[in-house]
PDB file of C-alpha atoms in Angstrom:
ATOM      1  CA  MET A   1       7.376 -12.772  28.940  1.00 48.00           C
ATOM      2  CA  TYR A   2       7.143 -16.636  29.061  1.00 48.00           C
ATOM      3  CA  ARG A   3       4.222 -16.501  31.715  1.00 52.00           C
ATOM      4  CA  GLY A   4       2.215 -14.887  28.814  1.00 52.00           C
ATOM      5  CA  ASP A   5       0.770 -12.358  31.247  1.00 62.00           C
ATOM      6  CA  ALA A   6      -0.555  -9.400  29.299  1.00 64.00           C
ATOM      7  CA  CYS A   7      -1.081  -7.185  32.118  1.00 65.00           C
ATOM      8  CA  LEU A   8       2.550  -7.641  33.193  1.00 67.00           C
ATOM      9  CA  TRP A   9       3.428  -6.766  29.431  1.00 64.00           C
ATOM     10  CA  CYS A  10       1.277  -3.584  29.666  1.00 72.00           C
ATOM     11  CA  ASP A  11       3.083  -2.543  32.696  1.00 67.00           C
ATOM     12  CA  GLY A  12       6.507  -3.203  31.175  1.00 67.00           C
ATOM     13  CA  VAL A  13       5.653  -1.491  28.008  1.00 72.00           C
ATOM     14  CA  SER A  14       4.159   1.593  29.590  1.00 67.00           C
ATOM     15  CA  ALA A  15       7.151   2.094  32.168  1.00 64.00           C
ATOM     16  CA  SER A  16       9.576   1.094  29.334  1.00 68.00           C
ATOM     17  CA  ARG A  17      10.980  -1.630  31.403  1.00 67.00           C
ATOM     18  CA  LEU A  18      10.987  -3.932  28.345  1.00 73.00           C
ATOM     19  CA  THR A  19      13.455  -3.366  25.243  1.00 82.00           C
ATOM     20  CA  PHE A  20      11.371  -2.683  22.227  1.00 87.00           C
ATOM     21  CA  SER A  21      11.992  -4.908  19.295  1.00 93.00           C
ATOM     22  CA  GLU A  22      10.066  -6.542  16.345  1.00 97.00           C
ATOM     23  CA  ALA A  23      10.510  -9.714  17.832  1.00 94.00           C
ATOM     24  CA  LEU A  24       8.732  -8.717  21.053  1.00 90.00           C
ATOM     25  CA  GLY A  25       5.819  -7.223  19.047  1.00 93.00           C
ATOM     26  CA  ASP A  26       5.377 -10.634  17.157  1.00 96.00           C
ATOM     27  CA  VAL A  27       5.573 -12.257  20.585  1.00 90.00           C
ATOM     28  CA  ILE A  28       2.612 -10.064  22.000  1.00 90.00           C
ATOM     29  CA  CYS A  29       0.634 -10.446  18.697  1.00 92.00           C
ATOM     30  CA  ARG A  30       0.812 -14.281  18.909  1.00 92.00           C
ATOM     31  CA  HIS A  31      -0.414 -14.419  22.274  1.00 87.00           C
ATOM     32  CA  GLY A  32      -3.433 -12.083  21.235  1.00 89.00           C
ATOM     33  CA  GLU A  33      -4.113 -14.694  18.533  1.00 92.00           C
ATOM     34  CA  THR A  34      -4.000 -17.596  20.949  1.00 90.00           C
ATOM     35  CA  GLU A  35      -5.927 -15.871  23.832  1.00 87.00           C
ATOM     36  CA  PRO A  36      -8.752 -13.858  22.106  1.00 89.00           C
ATOM     37  CA  THR A  37      -9.865 -12.110  25.439  1.00 88.00           C
ATOM     38  CA  THR A  38      -6.192 -10.383  25.405  1.00 87.00           C
ATOM     39  CA  ALA A  39      -6.235  -9.646  21.699  1.00 92.00           C
ATOM     40  CA  PRO A  40      -7.304  -5.992  22.022  1.00 93.00           C
ATOM     41  CA  LEU A  41      -4.751  -5.169  24.575  1.00 90.00           C
ATOM     42  CA  CYS A  42      -2.087  -7.190  22.757  1.00 91.00           C
ATOM     43  CA  LEU A  43      -2.610  -5.070  19.586  1.00 95.00           C
ATOM     44  CA  VAL A  44      -2.375  -1.738  21.415  1.00 93.00           C
ATOM     45  CA  LEU A  45       0.823  -3.041  23.107  1.00 91.00           C
ATOM     46  CA  ALA A  46       2.062  -4.276  19.709  1.00 94.00           C
ATOM     47  CA  HIS A  47       1.561  -1.157  18.046  1.00 96.00           C
ATOM     48  CA  ALA A  48       3.529   0.640  20.548  1.00 93.00           C
ATOM     49  CA  VAL A  49       6.400  -1.871  20.632  1.00 94.00           C
ATOM     50  CA  PHE A  50       6.490  -2.009  16.667  1.00 97.00           C
ATOM     51  CA  ALA A  51       6.531   1.573  16.394  1.00 97.00           C
ATOM     52  CA  GLY A  52       9.147   2.070  19.016  1.00 93.00           C
ATOM     53  CA  SER A  53      11.512  -0.579  17.374  1.00 95.00           C
ATOM     54  CA  GLY A  54      11.006   0.838  13.907  1.00 97.00           C
ATOM     55  CA  ALA A  55       8.917  -1.868  12.513  1.00 98.00           C
ATOM     56  CA  HIS A  56       6.457   0.638  11.079  1.00 98.00           C
ATOM     57  CA  GLY A  57       4.684  -1.532   8.716  1.00 98.00           C
ATOM     58  CA  LYS A  58       3.644  -3.896  11.619  1.00 98.00           C
ATOM     59  CA  ALA A  59       2.831  -0.929  13.701  1.00 98.00           C
ATOM     60  CA  ALA A  60       0.163   0.220  11.093  1.00 98.00           C
ATOM     61  CA  GLU A  61      -0.923  -3.285  10.695  1.00 98.00           C
ATOM     62  CA  ALA A  62      -1.679  -3.568  14.442  1.00 98.00           C
ATOM     63  CA  LEU A  63      -4.003  -0.410  14.074  1.00 98.00           C
ATOM     64  CA  CYS A  64      -5.819  -1.872  11.144  1.00 98.00           C
ATOM     65  CA  CYS A  65      -6.329  -5.062  13.043  1.00 97.00           C
ATOM     66  CA  GLN A  66      -8.070  -2.858  15.750  1.00 96.00           C
ATOM     67  CA  GLY A  67     -10.402  -1.598  12.958  1.00 96.00           C
ATOM     68  CA  ARG A  68      -8.657   1.726  13.202  1.00 97.00           C
ATOM     69  CA  VAL A  69      -7.841   2.696   9.363  1.00 97.00           C
ATOM     70  CA  GLN A  70      -7.724   6.263   9.629  1.00 96.00           C
ATOM     71  CA  GLY A  71      -5.482   5.755  12.626  1.00 97.00           C
ATOM     72  CA  ALA A  72      -3.200   3.824  10.520  1.00 98.00           C
ATOM     73  CA  LEU A  73      -3.317   6.352   7.747  1.00 96.00           C
ATOM     74  CA  ALA A  74      -2.506   9.028  10.236  1.00 96.00           C
ATOM     75  CA  TYR A  75       0.549   7.082  11.270  1.00 97.00           C
ATOM     76  CA  VAL A  76       1.739   6.295   7.818  1.00 96.00           C
ATOM     77  CA  HIS A  77       1.361   9.802   6.603  1.00 95.00           C
ATOM     78  CA  THR A  78       3.056  11.491   9.821  1.00 94.00           C
ATOM     79  CA  CYS A  79       5.794   8.729  10.300  1.00 95.00           C
ATOM     80  CA  ASP A  80       8.875  10.140   8.415  1.00 93.00           C
ATOM     81  CA  SER A  81      10.393   6.657   8.225  1.00 94.00           C
ATOM     82  CA  PHE A  82       7.556   4.878   6.817  1.00 96.00           C
ATOM     83  CA  SER A  83       8.797   3.556   3.459  1.00 94.00           C
ATOM     84  CA  MET A  84       7.135   2.376   0.234  1.00 90.00           C
ATOM     85  CA  GLU A  85       8.033  -1.014   1.045  1.00 93.00           C
ATOM     86  CA  ASP A  86       6.230  -0.543   4.417  1.00 96.00           C
ATOM     87  CA  CYS A  87       3.183   0.428   2.712  1.00 95.00           C
ATOM     88  CA  ILE A  88       3.144  -2.473   0.326  1.00 94.00           C
ATOM     89  CA  TYR A  89       3.487  -4.791   3.090  1.00 96.00           C
ATOM     90  CA  LEU A  90       0.541  -2.874   4.802  1.00 97.00           C
ATOM     91  CA  VAL A  91      -1.691  -3.305   1.648  1.00 95.00           C
ATOM     92  CA  LEU A  92      -1.056  -6.872   1.157  1.00 95.00           C
ATOM     93  CA  ARG A  93      -1.722  -7.646   4.946  1.00 95.00           C
ATOM     94  CA  CYS A  94      -4.787  -5.453   5.294  1.00 94.00           C
ATOM     95  CA  ALA A  95      -6.126  -4.774   1.846  1.00 87.00           C
ATOM     96  CA  SER A  96      -9.453  -2.628   2.171  1.00 89.00           C
ATOM     97  CA  VAL A  97     -10.671   0.127  -0.158  1.00 88.00           C
ATOM     98  CA  GLU A  98     -10.518   2.607   2.743  1.00 92.00           C
ATOM     99  CA  LEU A  99      -6.936   1.948   3.559  1.00 93.00           C
ATOM    100  CA  VAL A 100      -5.696   1.838  -0.298  1.00 89.00           C
ATOM    101  CA  ARG A 101      -7.660   5.099  -1.191  1.00 87.00           C
ATOM    102  CA  GLY A 102      -6.033   6.789   1.571  1.00 91.00           C
ATOM    103  CA  LEU A 103      -2.537   5.698   0.518  1.00 92.00           C
ATOM    104  CA  THR A 104      -3.126   6.397  -3.261  1.00 89.00           C
ATOM    105  CA  GLN A 105      -5.354   9.384  -3.267  1.00 82.00           C
ATOM    106  CA  GLY A 106      -3.703  11.182  -0.256  1.00 78.00           C
ATOM    107  CA  TRP A 107      -5.096  11.812   3.053  1.00 83.00           C
ATOM    108  CA  ARG A 108      -6.266  14.929   4.645  1.00 86.00           C
ATOM    109  CA  GLY A 109      -4.296  17.342   2.231  1.00 85.00           C
ATOM    110  CA  ARG A 110      -1.109  15.087   2.107  1.00 86.00           C
ATOM    111  CA  LEU A 111       0.338  13.812  -0.824  1.00 86.00           C
ATOM    112  CA  PRO A 112      -0.349  10.313  -1.888  1.00 88.00           C
ATOM    113  CA  MET A 113       2.256   7.702  -0.636  1.00 90.00           C
ATOM    114  CA  LEU A 114       1.540   5.071  -3.322  1.00 92.00           C
ATOM    115  CA  SER A 115       0.801   4.812  -7.171  1.00 91.00           C
ATOM    116  CA  LEU A 116      -2.534   3.324  -7.850  1.00 93.00           C
ATOM    117  CA  GLY A 117      -1.122   1.385 -10.668  1.00 95.00           C
ATOM    118  CA  LEU A 118       1.555  -0.095  -8.519  1.00 94.00           C
ATOM    119  CA  VAL A 119      -0.822  -1.160  -5.799  1.00 94.00           C
ATOM    120  CA  ALA A 120      -3.289  -2.793  -8.236  1.00 95.00           C
ATOM    121  CA  SER A 121      -0.318  -4.557  -9.910  1.00 95.00           C
ATOM    122  CA  VAL A 122       1.218  -5.768  -6.648  1.00 94.00           C
ATOM    123  CA  LEU A 123      -2.411  -7.063  -5.537  1.00 94.00           C
ATOM    124  CA  VAL A 124      -2.790  -8.886  -8.767  1.00 95.00           C
ATOM    125  CA  SER A 125       0.848 -10.448  -8.622  1.00 93.00           C
ATOM    126  CA  ALA A 126       0.025 -11.675  -5.084  1.00 92.00           C
ATOM    127  CA  GLN A 127      -3.187 -13.286  -6.311  1.00 91.00           C
ATOM    128  CA  ARG A 128      -5.360 -10.912  -4.620  1.00 91.00           C
ATOM    129  CA  THR A 129      -7.126  -9.574  -7.804  1.00 93.00           C
ATOM    130  CA  CYS A 130     -10.487  -9.175  -6.175  1.00 91.00           C
ATOM    131  CA  TYR A 131      -9.026  -6.359  -4.081  1.00 90.00           C
ATOM    132  CA  ALA A 132      -7.558  -4.782  -7.065  1.00 94.00           C
ATOM    133  CA  MET A 133     -10.699  -4.842  -8.763  1.00 95.00           C
ATOM    134  CA  GLN A 134     -12.719  -3.555  -5.895  1.00 92.00           C
ATOM    135  CA  LEU A 135      -9.986  -0.671  -5.448  1.00 91.00           C
ATOM    136  CA  LEU A 136     -10.334   0.212  -9.235  1.00 95.00           C
ATOM    137  CA  ARG A 137     -14.117  -0.067  -9.049  1.00 95.00           C
ATOM    138  CA  ALA A 138     -14.568   2.150  -6.083  1.00 92.00           C
ATOM    139  CA  ILE A 139     -12.423   4.984  -7.798  1.00 91.00           C
ATOM    140  CA  TYR A 140     -14.321   4.535 -11.066  1.00 93.00           C
ATOM    141  CA  SER A 141     -17.607   4.933  -9.200  1.00 93.00           C
ATOM    142  CA  CYS A 142     -16.498   8.233  -7.882  1.00 88.00           C
ATOM    143  CA  GLY A 143     -17.037   9.791 -11.383  1.00 83.00           C
ATOM    144  CA  PRO A 144     -16.127   9.168 -14.962  1.00 68.00           C
ATOM    145  CA  ASP A 145     -12.989  11.327 -14.655  1.00 89.00           C
ATOM    146  CA  CYS A 146     -11.550  10.122 -11.427  1.00 90.00           C
ATOM    147  CA  LEU A 147     -10.034   6.950 -12.824  1.00 92.00           C
ATOM    148  CA  ARG A 148      -8.621   8.757 -15.928  1.00 93.00           C
ATOM    149  CA  GLU A 149      -6.987  11.346 -13.747  1.00 91.00           C
ATOM    150  CA  ALA A 150      -5.582   8.820 -11.380  1.00 90.00           C
ATOM    151  CA  ILE A 151      -3.822   6.949 -14.496  1.00 92.00           C
ATOM    152  CA  GLU A 152      -2.833  10.424 -16.174  1.00 90.00           C
ATOM    153  CA  HIS A 153      -1.250  11.467 -12.956  1.00 86.00           C
ATOM    154  CA  ASP A 154       0.439   8.023 -12.150  1.00 89.00           C
ATOM    155  CA  ALA A 155       4.349   8.587 -12.235  1.00 84.00           C
ATOM    156  CA  VAL A 156       5.165   5.145 -11.266  1.00 89.00           C
ATOM    157  CA  CYS A 157       3.044   2.415 -13.102  1.00 90.00           C
ATOM    158  CA  PRO A 158       4.006   2.372 -16.988  1.00 88.00           C
ATOM    159  CA  SER A 159       1.661   2.278 -19.836  1.00 89.00           C
ATOM    160  CA  PRO A 160       2.088  -1.501 -20.312  1.00 91.00           C
ATOM    161  CA  GLY A 161       1.327  -1.953 -16.569  1.00 92.00           C
ATOM    162  CA  TRP A 162      -2.215  -0.402 -16.937  1.00 95.00           C
ATOM    163  CA  ARG A 163      -2.822  -2.332 -20.106  1.00 94.00           C
ATOM    164  CA  GLY A 164      -2.133  -5.535 -18.132  1.00 95.00           C
ATOM    165  CA  LEU A 165      -4.547  -4.241 -15.479  1.00 96.00           C
ATOM    166  CA  ALA A 166      -7.114  -3.783 -18.342  1.00 97.00           C
ATOM    167  CA  GLU A 167      -6.734  -7.196 -19.398  1.00 96.00           C
ATOM    168  CA  GLU A 168      -7.202  -8.531 -15.670  1.00 96.00           C
ATOM    169  CA  CYS A 169     -10.478  -6.607 -15.531  1.00 97.00           C
ATOM    170  CA  GLU A 170     -11.617  -8.299 -18.820  1.00 96.00           C
ATOM    171  CA  ARG A 171     -10.658 -11.656 -17.351  1.00 96.00           C
ATOM    172  CA  HIS A 172     -12.707 -10.890 -14.214  1.00 95.00           C
ATOM    173  CA  SER A 173     -15.883  -9.558 -16.096  1.00 95.00           C
ATOM    174  CA  CYS A 174     -15.196  -5.869 -15.392  1.00 96.00           C
ATOM    175  CA  SER A 175     -15.410  -4.889 -19.052  1.00 96.00           C
ATOM    176  CA  ASP A 176     -16.319  -1.224 -18.204  1.00 96.00           C
ATOM    177  CA  LEU A 177     -13.165  -0.891 -16.165  1.00 96.00           C
ATOM    178  CA  ALA A 178     -11.165  -2.220 -18.733  1.00 97.00           C
ATOM    179  CA  THR A 179     -12.609   0.042 -21.391  1.00 96.00           C
ATOM    180  CA  ALA A 180     -12.187   3.141 -19.145  1.00 96.00           C
ATOM    181  CA  ILE A 181      -8.392   2.153 -18.460  1.00 96.00           C
ATOM    182  CA  ILE A 182      -7.601   1.639 -22.325  1.00 96.00           C
ATOM    183  CA  ALA A 183      -9.450   4.966 -22.900  1.00 95.00           C
ATOM    184  CA  ALA A 184      -7.079   6.674 -20.357  1.00 94.00           C
ATOM    185  CA  VAL A 185      -3.904   5.058 -21.565  1.00 93.00           C
ATOM    186  CA  ALA A 186      -4.358   5.290 -25.314  1.00 90.00           C
ATOM    187  CA  PRO A 187      -3.307   9.139 -25.691  1.00 85.00           C
ATOM    188  CA  MET A 188      -0.296   8.569 -23.217  1.00 75.00           C
ATOM    189  CA  PRO A 189       3.114   8.625 -24.472  1.00 66.00           C
ATOM    190  CA  LEU A 190       4.628   4.844 -24.482  1.00 59.00           C
ATOM    191  CA  ARG A 191       7.200   4.286 -21.655  1.00 53.00           C
ATOM    192  CA  ARG A 192      10.176   2.281 -21.801  1.00 44.00           C
ATOM    193  CA  LEU A 193      12.462   0.996 -19.002  1.00 42.00           C
ATOM    194  CA  ASP A 194      15.760   2.938 -18.739  1.00 44.00           C
ATOM    195  CA  HIS A 195      17.513   0.758 -16.248  1.00 40.00           C
ATOM    196  CA  ASP A 196      19.930   3.490 -15.273  1.00 43.00           C
ATOM    197  CA  GLU A 197      17.317   6.284 -14.586  1.00 43.00           C
ATOM    198  CA  GLY A 198      13.946   4.398 -14.343  1.00 44.00           C
ATOM    199  CA  TRP A 199      10.796   4.881 -16.335  1.00 41.00           C
ATOM    200  CA  ALA A 200      11.259   7.284 -19.602  1.00 44.00           C
ATOM    201  CA  GLU A 201       8.484   8.202 -21.627  1.00 45.00           C
ATOM    202  CA  THR A 202       8.849   8.284 -25.477  1.00 38.00           C
ATOM    203  CA  ALA A 203       6.884  10.094 -28.079  1.00 35.00           C
ATOM    204  CA  GLY A 204       8.079   8.866 -31.442  1.00 32.00           C
ATOM    205  CA  ASP A 205      11.707   9.789 -31.381  1.00 30.00           C
ATOM    206  CA  ALA A 206      11.507  12.571 -28.860  1.00 28.00           C
ATOM    207  CA  GLN A 207      12.048  11.748 -25.287  1.00 31.00           C
ATOM    208  CA  LEU A 208       9.897  13.477 -22.674  1.00 30.00           C
ATOM    209  CA  PRO A 209      11.335  14.651 -19.281  1.00 31.00           C
ATOM    210  CA  LYS A 210      11.050  12.373 -16.558  1.00 35.00           C
ATOM    211  CA  GLY A 211       8.874  13.277 -13.524  1.00 36.00           C
ATOM    212  CA  ARG A 212       9.921  13.660  -9.769  1.00 35.00           C
ATOM    213  CA  ASP A 213      12.185  10.954  -8.349  1.00 45.00           C
ATOM    214  CA  ASN A 214      10.162   7.772  -7.792  1.00 48.00           C
ATOM    215  CA  SER A 215      13.121   5.329  -7.442  1.00 51.00           C
ATOM    216  CA  GLU A 216      11.330   3.256  -4.613  1.00 54.00           C
ATOM    217  CA  GLY A 217       8.427   2.825  -6.822  1.00 48.00           C
ATOM    218  CA  ARG A 218      10.091   1.886  -9.988  1.00 47.00           C
ATOM    219  CA  SER A 219      12.135  -0.545  -8.223  1.00 52.00           C
ATOM    220  CA  LEU A 220       8.939  -2.262  -7.095  1.00 50.00           C
ATOM    221  CA  MET A 221       7.285  -1.981 -10.638  1.00 45.00           C
ATOM    222  CA  GLU A 222      10.674  -3.727 -11.997  1.00 48.00           C
ATOM    223  CA  HIS A 223       9.989  -6.450  -9.503  1.00 45.00           C
ATOM    224  CA  VAL A 224       6.367  -6.913 -10.463  1.00 46.00           C
ATOM    225  CA  PHE A 225       6.885  -6.807 -14.398  1.00 39.00           C
ATOM    226  CA  TYR A 226      10.314  -8.593 -14.573  1.00 40.00           C
TER     227      TYR A 226
END
């Protein structure tokens, strides 16, 4: 390993003579960064090592770095161990409209991995607001009802979260997006945070039933807002 010979690494990985670990994948990635001529091979090797060691977020990142966004989405949606935290890591490391839409709108008939509001809020929180605006703009441009439906079906991001995103849109000269978000949120019941059970919806004094279990998403939303 210390010789930095990518060909030897390739033989070791393909013949399973190396013990796969996240640390090994990191070493291979760093070598590709310092030796650009080996970068394509290093990314392929790193993907195999990360996937084999359970570092699924980094495995998908290696595919994105190769320009294989659809390959990354296939990996995300077919890997049973790919967590919501892995998804957020991937979004922050490789933010692109193609990737985020594949995660928030589903992929080839599979259910979405992430909430649109969660992703946009996390991007804003990470000071990557431009990517959040690009994502919302891309969905809004698909038709007048696309953004509204995405907001209405968002089981993770609470109404205050969407209102906060509308304010960000206004601050970044995206008034049409802000108006569309407010119009979609206005008829929705207010949501309050139930720390025992997650987000609960209220309409006057009547509680509405909670949706499907989104404990990972709610935990991340609590981190974003609190």
